[in-house]
CSV table of N, CA and C in Angstrom, one decimal:
chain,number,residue,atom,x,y,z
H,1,UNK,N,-18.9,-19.2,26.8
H,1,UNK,CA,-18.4,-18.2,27.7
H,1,UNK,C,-17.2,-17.4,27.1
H,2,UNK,N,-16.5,-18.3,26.4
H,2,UNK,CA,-15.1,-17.3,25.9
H,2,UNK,C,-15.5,-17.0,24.9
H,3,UNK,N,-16.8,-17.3,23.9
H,3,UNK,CA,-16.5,-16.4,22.8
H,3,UNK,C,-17.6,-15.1,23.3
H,4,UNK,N,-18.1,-15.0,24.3
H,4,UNK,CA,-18.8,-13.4,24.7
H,4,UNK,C,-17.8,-12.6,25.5
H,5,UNK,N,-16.9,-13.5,26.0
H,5,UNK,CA,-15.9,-12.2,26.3
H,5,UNK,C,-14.8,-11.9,25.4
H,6,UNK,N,-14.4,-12.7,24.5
H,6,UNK,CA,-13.6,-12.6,23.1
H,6,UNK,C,-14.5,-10.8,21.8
H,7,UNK,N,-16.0,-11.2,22.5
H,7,UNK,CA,-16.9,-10.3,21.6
H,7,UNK,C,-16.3,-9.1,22.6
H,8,UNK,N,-16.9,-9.1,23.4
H,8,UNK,CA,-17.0,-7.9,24.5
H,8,UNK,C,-15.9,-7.3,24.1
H,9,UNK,N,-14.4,-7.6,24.3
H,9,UNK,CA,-13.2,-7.3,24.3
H,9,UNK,C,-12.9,-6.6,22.7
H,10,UNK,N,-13.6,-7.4,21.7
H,10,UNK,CA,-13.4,-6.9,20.5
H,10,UNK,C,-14.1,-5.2,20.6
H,11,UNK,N,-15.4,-5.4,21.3
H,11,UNK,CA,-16.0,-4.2,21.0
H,11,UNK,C,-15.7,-3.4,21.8
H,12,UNK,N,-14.6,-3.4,22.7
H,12,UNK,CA,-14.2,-2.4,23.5
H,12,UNK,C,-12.9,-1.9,23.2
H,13,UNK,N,-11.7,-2.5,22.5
H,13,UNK,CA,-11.2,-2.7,21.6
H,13,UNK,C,-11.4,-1.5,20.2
H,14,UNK,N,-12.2,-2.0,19.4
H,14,UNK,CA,-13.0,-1.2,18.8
H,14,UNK,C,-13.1,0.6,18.6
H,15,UNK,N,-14.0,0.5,20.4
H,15,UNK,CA,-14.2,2.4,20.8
H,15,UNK,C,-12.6,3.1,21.2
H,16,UNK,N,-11.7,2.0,21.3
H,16,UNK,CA,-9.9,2.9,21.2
H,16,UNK,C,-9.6,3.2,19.8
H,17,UNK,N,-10.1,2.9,19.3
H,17,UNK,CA,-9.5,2.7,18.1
H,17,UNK,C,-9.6,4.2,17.3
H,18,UNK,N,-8.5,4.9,16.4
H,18,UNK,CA,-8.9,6.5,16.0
H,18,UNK,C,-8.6,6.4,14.8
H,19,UNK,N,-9.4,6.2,14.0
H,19,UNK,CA,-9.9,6.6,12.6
H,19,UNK,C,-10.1,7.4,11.7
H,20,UNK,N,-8.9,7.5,10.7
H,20,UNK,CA,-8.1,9.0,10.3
H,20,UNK,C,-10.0,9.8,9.5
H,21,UNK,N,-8.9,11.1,9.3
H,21,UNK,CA,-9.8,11.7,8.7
H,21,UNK,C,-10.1,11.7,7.2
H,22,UNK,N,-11.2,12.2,6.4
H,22,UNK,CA,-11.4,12.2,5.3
H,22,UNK,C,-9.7,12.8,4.5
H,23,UNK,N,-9.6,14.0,5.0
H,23,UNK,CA,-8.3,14.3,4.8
H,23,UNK,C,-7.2,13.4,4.1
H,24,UNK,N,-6.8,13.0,6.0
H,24,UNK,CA,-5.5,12.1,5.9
H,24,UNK,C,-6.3,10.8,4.8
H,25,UNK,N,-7.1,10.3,4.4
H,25,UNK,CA,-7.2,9.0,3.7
H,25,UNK,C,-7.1,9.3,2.4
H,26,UNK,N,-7.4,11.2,1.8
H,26,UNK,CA,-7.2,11.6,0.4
H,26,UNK,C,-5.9,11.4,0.3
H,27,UNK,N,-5.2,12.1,1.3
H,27,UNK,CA,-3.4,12.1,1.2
H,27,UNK,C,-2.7,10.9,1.3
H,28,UNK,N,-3.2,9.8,1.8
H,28,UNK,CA,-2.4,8.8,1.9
H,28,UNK,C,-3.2,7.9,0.8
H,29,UNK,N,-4.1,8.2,0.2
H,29,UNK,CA,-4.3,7.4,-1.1
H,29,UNK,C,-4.1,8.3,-1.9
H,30,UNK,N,-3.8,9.7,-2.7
H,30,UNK,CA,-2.2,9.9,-3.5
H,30,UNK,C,-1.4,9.5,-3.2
H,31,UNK,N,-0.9,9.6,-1.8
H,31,UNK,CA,0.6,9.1,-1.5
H,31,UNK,C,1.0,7.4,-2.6
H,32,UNK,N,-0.1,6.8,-2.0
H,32,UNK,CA,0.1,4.9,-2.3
H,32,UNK,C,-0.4,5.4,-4.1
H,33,UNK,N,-1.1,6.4,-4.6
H,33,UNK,CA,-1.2,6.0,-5.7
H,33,UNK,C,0.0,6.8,-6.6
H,34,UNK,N,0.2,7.5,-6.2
H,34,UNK,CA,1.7,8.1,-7.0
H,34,UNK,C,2.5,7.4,-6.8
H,35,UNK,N,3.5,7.0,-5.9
H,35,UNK,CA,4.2,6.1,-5.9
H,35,UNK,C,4.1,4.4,-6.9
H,36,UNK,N,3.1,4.2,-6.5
H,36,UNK,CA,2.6,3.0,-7.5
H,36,UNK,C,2.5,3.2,-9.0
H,37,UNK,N,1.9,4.1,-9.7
H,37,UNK,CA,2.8,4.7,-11.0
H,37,UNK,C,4.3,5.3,-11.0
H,38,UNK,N,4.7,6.0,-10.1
H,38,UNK,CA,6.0,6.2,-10.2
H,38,UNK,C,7.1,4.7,-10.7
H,39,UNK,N,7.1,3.4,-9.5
H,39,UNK,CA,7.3,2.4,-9.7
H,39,UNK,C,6.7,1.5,-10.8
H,40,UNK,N,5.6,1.7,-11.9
H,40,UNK,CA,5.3,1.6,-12.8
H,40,UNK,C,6.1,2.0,-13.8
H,41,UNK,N,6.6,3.0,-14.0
H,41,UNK,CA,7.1,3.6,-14.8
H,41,UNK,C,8.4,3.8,-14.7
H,42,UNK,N,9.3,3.1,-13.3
H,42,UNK,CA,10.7,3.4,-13.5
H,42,UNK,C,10.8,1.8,-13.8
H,43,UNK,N,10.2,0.8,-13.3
H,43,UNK,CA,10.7,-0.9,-14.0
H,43,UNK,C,9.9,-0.7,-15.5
H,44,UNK,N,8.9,-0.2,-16.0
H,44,UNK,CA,9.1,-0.4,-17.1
H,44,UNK,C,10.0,0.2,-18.1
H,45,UNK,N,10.6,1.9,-18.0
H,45,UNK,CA,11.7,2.1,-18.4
H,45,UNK,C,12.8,1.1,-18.3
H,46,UNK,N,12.9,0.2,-16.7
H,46,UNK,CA,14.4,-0.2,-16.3
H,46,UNK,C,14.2,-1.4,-17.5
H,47,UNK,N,13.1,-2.1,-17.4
H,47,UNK,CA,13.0,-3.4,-18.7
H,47,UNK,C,13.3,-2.7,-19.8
H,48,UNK,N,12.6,-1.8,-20.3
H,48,UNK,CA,13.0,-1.4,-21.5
H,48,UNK,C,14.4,-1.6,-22.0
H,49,UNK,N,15.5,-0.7,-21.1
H,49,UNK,CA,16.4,-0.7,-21.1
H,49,UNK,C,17.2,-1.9,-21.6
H,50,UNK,N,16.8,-2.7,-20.4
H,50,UNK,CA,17.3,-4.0,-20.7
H,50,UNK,C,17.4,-4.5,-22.0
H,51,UNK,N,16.0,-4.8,-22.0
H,51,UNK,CA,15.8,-5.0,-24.2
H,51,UNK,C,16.6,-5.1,-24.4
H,52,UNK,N,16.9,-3.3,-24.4
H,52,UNK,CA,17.4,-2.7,-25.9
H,52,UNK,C,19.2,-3.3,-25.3
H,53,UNK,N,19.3,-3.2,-23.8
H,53,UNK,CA,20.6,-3.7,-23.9
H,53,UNK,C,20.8,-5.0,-24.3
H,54,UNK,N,20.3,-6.0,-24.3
H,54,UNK,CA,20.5,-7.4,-24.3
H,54,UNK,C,20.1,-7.6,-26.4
H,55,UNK,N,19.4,-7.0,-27.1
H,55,UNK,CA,19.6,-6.8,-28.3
H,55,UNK,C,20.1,-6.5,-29.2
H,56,UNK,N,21.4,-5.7,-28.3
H,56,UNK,CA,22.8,-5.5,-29.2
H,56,UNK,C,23.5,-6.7,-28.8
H,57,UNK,N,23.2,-7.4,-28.1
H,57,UNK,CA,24.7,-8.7,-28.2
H,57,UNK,C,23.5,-10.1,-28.4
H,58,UNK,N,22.4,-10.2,-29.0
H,58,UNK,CA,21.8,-11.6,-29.5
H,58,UNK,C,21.4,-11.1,-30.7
């Protein structure tokens, strides 16, 4: 009995639910993938750095 109203509930649940558009999912997957190279490319400059700092005093 609880898991058919556990279902029901899911699937009513479910038809509220508003599910972006083709759009918003292109812009928000540049968003997440620029940023994600952006932060790629500032820690591996920031390591770099490091290196080269920590190789003048060893």
């Amino acid at each position: 009995m609880h898991l058919i109203r556990f279902i029901k509930s899911v699937n009513h649940e479910m038809k509220l639910v508003v599910w972006p558009t083709a759009r918003e999912n292109r812009r928000d997957t540049t968003i997440v993938i620029s940023l994600t190279l952006f932060f790629v490319l500032f820690f591996a400059l920031f390591d770099w750095l490091i290196q080269s700092f920590m190789k003048l005093f060893v």
